[in-house]
Coordinates of C-alpha atoms in Angstrom, one line a residue:
M1 CA 6.4 -8.5 -23.3
M2 CA 4.2 -5.8 -21.7
M3 CA 0.9 -6.9 -20.3
T4 CA -1.9 -5.7 -22.5
R5 CA -5.4 -4.7 -21.4
D6 CA -6.8 -7.8 -23.1
K7 CA -4.5 -10.1 -21.1
A8 CA -5.7 -8.5 -17.8
H9 CA -9.3 -8.7 -18.9
D10 CA -8.9 -12.4 -20.0
F11 CA -7.4 -13.2 -16.7
M12 CA -10.3 -11.7 -14.9
E13 CA -12.8 -13.6 -16.9
K14 CA -11.1 -17.0 -17.1
N15 CA -8.3 -17.6 -14.7
M16 CA -9.4 -16.5 -11.2
T17 CA -10.7 -20.0 -10.4
K18 CA -7.5 -21.8 -11.5
P19 CA -5.2 -23.2 -8.8
P20 CA -2.2 -21.2 -7.8
H21 CA 0.9 -21.2 -10.1
D22 CA 3.8 -23.3 -9.2
S23 CA 5.9 -20.5 -7.7
T24 CA 9.1 -22.3 -8.8
L25 CA 8.2 -21.5 -12.4
L26 CA 7.9 -17.8 -12.0
S27 CA 10.3 -15.5 -13.9
H28 CA 12.7 -13.3 -11.9
G29 CA 12.5 -12.7 -8.2
L30 CA 12.3 -15.1 -5.3
A31 CA 10.2 -18.2 -5.7
I32 CA 8.1 -17.7 -2.6
P33 CA 4.4 -18.6 -2.9
W34 CA 2.2 -15.5 -3.0
D35 CA 0.4 -16.4 0.3
S36 CA 3.3 -17.6 2.3
D37 CA 3.4 -16.5 5.9
V38 CA 7.0 -15.5 5.3
L39 CA 5.7 -12.5 3.3
K40 CA 3.5 -11.1 6.1
V41 CA 4.4 -7.6 7.3
A42 CA 4.0 -7.4 11.1
S43 CA 3.3 -3.7 11.2
D44 CA 0.3 -4.0 8.7
T45 CA -3.2 -3.2 9.8
S46 CA -5.6 -5.9 8.8
R47 CA -6.8 -3.7 6.0
T48 CA -3.3 -3.1 4.6
A49 CA -2.5 -6.8 4.9
T50 CA -5.6 -7.6 2.8
Y51 CA -4.5 -5.3 -0.1
R52 CA -0.9 -6.3 0.2
R53 CA -2.0 -9.9 -0.2
L54 CA -4.1 -9.0 -3.2
Q55 CA -1.1 -7.4 -4.9
S56 CA 1.0 -10.5 -4.1
Y57 CA -1.7 -12.7 -5.8
Y58 CA -1.8 -10.4 -8.8
R59 CA 2.0 -10.4 -9.1
E60 CA 2.1 -14.2 -9.2
H61 CA -1.0 -15.0 -11.1
V62 CA -1.3 -12.2 -13.6
L63 CA 2.3 -10.9 -14.1
G64 CA 4.0 -14.2 -13.5
V65 CA 7.0 -12.9 -11.6
G66 CA 8.5 -13.8 -8.2
V67 CA 8.9 -11.7 -5.1
G68 CA 11.0 -8.5 -5.1
C69 CA 13.1 -7.2 -2.2
D70 CA 13.3 -3.8 -0.6
S71 CA 16.5 -1.8 -0.1
K72 CA 17.4 -4.0 2.9
E73 CA 17.0 -7.1 0.8
V74 CA 13.8 -8.1 2.7
P75 CA 11.3 -9.9 0.5
R76 CA 8.1 -7.9 0.1
P77 CA 5.1 -9.5 -1.6
N78 CA 4.0 -6.2 -3.2
L79 CA 7.4 -5.4 -4.8
L80 CA 8.2 -6.4 -8.3
P81 CA 11.7 -7.8 -8.8
A82 CA 14.2 -5.2 -10.1
A83 CA 15.3 -7.5 -12.8
A84 CA 11.8 -8.0 -14.1
V85 CA 11.2 -4.2 -14.2
A86 CA 14.5 -3.7 -16.0
E87 CA 13.4 -6.2 -18.6
N88 CA 9.8 -4.8 -18.8
P89 CA 9.4 -1.3 -17.3
G90 CA 5.6 -1.5 -17.9
L91 CA 4.9 -4.3 -15.5
N92 CA 3.2 -2.1 -12.9
F93 CA 0.8 -0.6 -15.4
L94 CA -2.4 -1.9 -16.9
T95 CA -1.7 -1.0 -20.6
P96 CA 1.2 -0.1 -22.8
E97 CA -0.3 3.4 -23.3
I98 CA -0.4 4.0 -19.6
A99 CA 3.2 2.8 -19.3
E100 CA 4.4 5.1 -22.1
Y101 CA 2.6 8.1 -20.5
T102 CA 4.2 7.3 -17.2
R103 CA 7.7 7.3 -18.7
A104 CA 7.1 10.6 -20.5
R105 CA 5.4 12.3 -17.5
S106 CA 8.1 11.2 -15.1
R107 CA 10.8 12.9 -17.2
Y108 CA 8.7 16.1 -17.4
V109 CA 8.2 16.3 -13.6
V110 CA 11.8 15.8 -12.8
C111 CA 13.0 18.2 -15.5
H112 CA 10.6 20.9 -14.1
G113 CA 11.9 20.7 -10.5
G114 CA 9.4 18.1 -9.1
T115 CA 10.4 15.0 -7.2
L116 CA 9.4 11.5 -8.1
E117 CA 10.4 8.2 -6.4
E118 CA 11.0 5.9 -9.4
D119 CA 11.4 2.7 -7.4
R120 CA 8.0 3.3 -5.8
L121 CA 6.5 4.1 -9.1
Y122 CA 7.8 1.1 -11.1
R123 CA 8.1 -1.6 -8.4
N124 CA 5.7 -1.0 -5.6
M125 CA 2.4 -2.5 -6.5
L126 CA 0.8 -1.3 -3.2
S127 CA 1.6 2.4 -3.8
S128 CA -1.1 4.9 -4.9
M129 CA 1.4 6.6 -7.3
P130 CA 1.3 3.9 -10.0
M131 CA -2.4 3.4 -9.2
C132 CA -3.0 7.1 -10.0
F133 CA -1.2 6.6 -13.4
N134 CA -3.3 3.5 -14.0
I135 CA -6.4 5.7 -13.6
F136 CA -5.7 9.0 -15.2
G137 CA -3.1 7.7 -17.6
Y138 CA -6.0 5.8 -19.1
W139 CA -8.8 8.4 -19.0
R140 CA -6.7 11.2 -20.4
Q141 CA -6.9 9.3 -23.7
Y142 CA -10.7 9.7 -23.7
P143 CA -11.4 13.3 -22.5
M144 CA -15.0 13.4 -23.8
T145 CA -16.0 10.3 -22.0
A146 CA -14.0 11.3 -18.9
A147 CA -15.8 14.6 -18.8
S148 CA -19.2 12.9 -18.8
L149 CA -18.1 10.3 -16.3
L150 CA -16.5 12.6 -13.8
G151 CA -19.2 15.2 -14.1
E152 CA -21.8 12.5 -13.1
L153 CA -19.8 10.9 -10.3
L154 CA -18.7 14.2 -8.7
D155 CA -22.0 16.0 -9.4
L156 CA -20.2 18.8 -11.2
D157 CA -20.9 20.7 -14.4
I158 CA -18.1 19.3 -16.6
A159 CA -18.7 19.8 -20.3
A160 CA -15.2 19.3 -21.6
I161 CA -11.8 18.4 -20.2
T162 CA -9.0 20.6 -21.5
A163 CA -6.1 19.0 -19.5
M164 CA -5.5 15.9 -17.4
E165 CA -2.1 15.2 -15.9
V166 CA -0.6 12.9 -13.1
E167 CA 1.9 14.2 -10.6
W168 CA 0.9 17.8 -11.1
I169 CA 3.2 20.6 -9.9
P170 CA 2.4 24.3 -10.0
R171 CA 3.5 26.2 -13.1
G172 CA 6.2 28.8 -12.1
A173 CA 6.7 29.9 -8.5
H174 CA 4.8 27.8 -5.9
P175 CA 1.8 29.8 -4.7
L176 CA 2.1 28.4 -1.1
G177 CA 5.8 28.5 -0.9
D178 CA 6.1 24.8 -0.1
K179 CA 6.1 21.5 -2.0
T180 CA 2.4 20.7 -1.8
A181 CA 1.2 19.1 -5.1
F182 CA -1.6 17.0 -6.5
D183 CA -1.5 13.4 -7.5
A184 CA -3.5 14.4 -10.5
D185 CA -5.2 17.5 -11.9
V186 CA -8.1 17.9 -14.3
E187 CA -8.8 21.2 -16.0
Y188 CA -12.3 21.6 -17.6
L189 CA -14.9 23.9 -19.0
T190 CA -18.5 24.0 -17.8
H191 CA -21.5 24.2 -20.2
D192 CA -21.3 28.0 -19.8
N193 CA -17.7 27.9 -20.9
E194 CA -16.4 28.7 -17.4
P195 CA -13.0 27.2 -16.6
G196 CA -12.7 24.8 -13.6
F197 CA -9.9 22.9 -11.9
L198 CA -9.8 19.6 -9.9
G199 CA -6.9 18.9 -7.6
I200 CA -7.0 15.2 -7.0
E201 CA -5.5 13.3 -4.0
T202 CA -5.5 9.5 -4.5
K203 CA -5.2 7.0 -1.6
Y204 CA -4.9 3.2 -1.7
T205 CA -3.7 2.0 1.7
E206 CA -1.5 5.0 2.6
P207 CA -2.9 7.4 5.2
F208 CA -2.9 11.1 4.9
S209 CA 0.4 12.7 6.2
A210 CA 0.4 12.9 10.0
K211 CA 2.8 15.9 10.0
E212 CA 1.6 19.3 11.1
Y213 CA 2.7 22.1 8.7
D214 CA 1.9 25.7 9.4
R215 CA 2.8 28.8 7.5
E216 CA 1.5 32.4 7.2
S217 CA 0.7 31.7 3.6
Y218 CA -1.7 28.9 4.7
R219 CA -3.5 31.1 7.2
A220 CA -3.7 34.0 4.7
L221 CA -5.8 31.8 2.5
T222 CA -7.9 30.2 5.2
T223 CA -10.4 33.0 5.3
P224 CA -14.2 33.6 4.9
A225 CA -13.4 35.1 1.5
N226 CA -12.3 31.7 0.5
G227 CA -15.2 29.9 2.1
C228 CA -13.7 29.0 5.4
K229 CA -15.2 29.7 8.8
E230 CA -13.5 32.1 11.3
G231 CA -10.7 30.3 13.2
A232 CA -10.6 27.4 10.7
A233 CA -6.8 27.5 10.4
D234 CA -6.4 26.7 14.1
V235 CA -8.5 23.5 13.6
L236 CA -7.2 22.4 10.2
V237 CA -3.6 22.7 11.1
K238 CA -4.0 19.5 13.2
R239 CA -2.6 16.3 11.8
A240 CA -5.9 14.6 10.9
T241 CA -6.7 17.4 8.4
N242 CA -3.3 19.0 7.7
Q243 CA -2.6 17.4 4.3
L244 CA -6.1 17.9 2.9
W245 CA -6.1 21.5 4.2
R246 CA -2.9 22.2 2.2
N247 CA -4.5 20.5 -0.8
L248 CA -7.5 22.8 -0.5
L249 CA -5.4 25.9 -0.1
L250 CA -3.4 24.9 -3.2
V251 CA -6.6 24.7 -5.2
K252 CA -7.6 28.1 -3.9
A253 CA -4.2 29.6 -4.8
V254 CA -4.2 28.1 -8.3
Q255 CA -7.7 29.1 -8.9
K256 CA -6.8 32.7 -8.1
A257 CA -3.5 32.8 -9.9
E258 CA -4.7 31.1 -13.1
G259 CA -8.2 32.5 -13.3
F260 CA -10.3 29.4 -12.8
K261 CA -13.9 30.2 -12.0
H262 CA -14.3 26.9 -10.1
G263 CA -11.9 24.8 -8.0
H264 CA -12.3 21.6 -6.1
V265 CA -10.3 19.1 -4.2
V266 CA -11.2 15.5 -5.0
V267 CA -10.3 12.7 -2.6
L268 CA -10.2 9.4 -4.5
A269 CA -9.9 6.4 -2.2
L270 CA -11.4 3.1 -1.3
A271 CA -14.9 3.2 0.1
D272 CA -13.8 1.8 3.5
D273 CA -11.0 4.3 4.0
K274 CA -11.9 5.7 7.4
G275 CA -8.8 8.0 7.5
A276 CA -9.8 9.7 4.3
A277 CA -13.4 10.0 5.5
K278 CA -12.2 11.6 8.7
A279 CA -10.0 14.1 6.9
V280 CA -12.8 15.1 4.5
E281 CA -15.3 15.5 7.4
G282 CA -12.9 17.5 9.4
V283 CA -12.2 19.9 6.5
R284 CA -15.8 20.2 5.5
E285 CA -16.8 21.2 9.1
Q286 CA -14.6 24.3 8.7
L287 CA -16.2 25.4 5.4
E288 CA -19.2 27.7 5.2
V289 CA -20.7 25.4 2.5
P290 CA -19.3 21.9 3.4
E291 CA -19.4 20.3 -0.1
S292 CA -18.6 23.5 -2.0
C293 CA -15.0 22.6 -2.8
V294 CA -14.2 19.2 -1.3
R295 CA -15.5 16.2 -3.2
V296 CA -15.1 12.5 -2.5
L297 CA -15.2 9.6 -5.0
S298 CA -14.6 6.0 -4.1
L299 CA -12.5 3.8 -6.4
E300 CA -15.4 1.3 -6.4
R301 CA -17.8 3.9 -7.8
L302 CA -15.3 5.1 -10.4
V303 CA -14.8 1.5 -11.7
E304 CA -18.5 0.8 -11.6
G305 CA -19.2 3.9 -13.5
A306 CA -16.6 2.9 -16.2
V307 CA -18.0 -0.6 -16.5
G308 CA -21.5 0.9 -16.7
L309 CA -20.7 3.0 -19.8
G310 CA -21.2 -0.1 -21.9
V311 CA -18.1 0.5 -24.0
A312 CA -15.9 -2.5 -24.4
G313 CA -12.5 -0.8 -23.9
H314 CA -13.7 1.1 -20.8
E315 CA -15.3 -2.0 -19.4
A316 CA -12.1 -3.9 -19.9
W317 CA -10.2 -1.2 -18.1
G318 CA -12.7 -1.2 -15.2
R319 CA -12.5 -5.0 -14.8
A320 CA -8.7 -5.0 -15.0
F321 CA -8.5 -2.2 -12.5
G322 CA -11.0 -3.9 -10.2
G323 CA -9.0 -7.2 -10.3
R324 CA -5.8 -5.4 -9.6
Y325 CA -6.8 -3.1 -6.8
L326 CA -10.2 -4.0 -5.4
E327 CA -10.4 -7.7 -4.7
V328 CA -9.8 -11.1 -6.3
G329 CA -12.6 -11.9 -8.6
W330 CA -14.0 -8.4 -8.4
K331 CA -17.3 -7.8 -10.3
P332 CA -19.3 -4.6 -10.6

């Protein structure tokens, strides 16, 4: 049976102080205790290890399933067992509605030439891909509230949201001639009825891509006419800013091609994500108006904002999301 929002909420309120489950009673997967040293990943930074451990805790205590294995049959605490996912494809998602949207959206993306790693989406609890679905797959059901919430948190004039999708790919020919995409997009109208566009990049523990990509199409858009300083391309091409640079250029290209009056890149990450902060700072330094088209929102602020709305359903989502992704026993 798919985990409901109420189950996750009840767990947050009642079960966090209970002793660990008997791991031998877990369904599917390997019966390895969630905090066993056997499950540690030697290459993890301390930060990644913390969140991997959180996912292991959630897997055992909330989902009630054992440890899954990677393609080399190595047990990974953040992986759901393949058999468990085959039985319940919605395990990695907070509500049945999010799971259903994920299924439909995945088919759409693949049918329209996009790429999507299904194993990562459905089994990897540490991945930002299912996390993104757990955010925008929920809020797309409530566009009026989402408009108010995002407008306040991003300090933008958002009167109405007209579209919100996860795993966004350009319509038609790619304006940059590459495979740059957004984890999510939000299309909106201002109070003056001007169309706007948010290209959203979500991060959990994954860093920005360290590869350096350079094309004439990138440099042609990195101009003062698009708000960039002279010579900005020579700086932004470096690996610390390369991915976010391409995200920004895609926003500019889409804005021009589809007639959006406003366009912004939004980086949605944990508050302590130094890599994301460095990328944002590096890109902003090359803009004539630093915050003009690059916005930052922490996952913590998003959840606090949702809980602060005072609406039972949104508060339940916020608490469930906080317990899943922020910390054990999270409270706003």
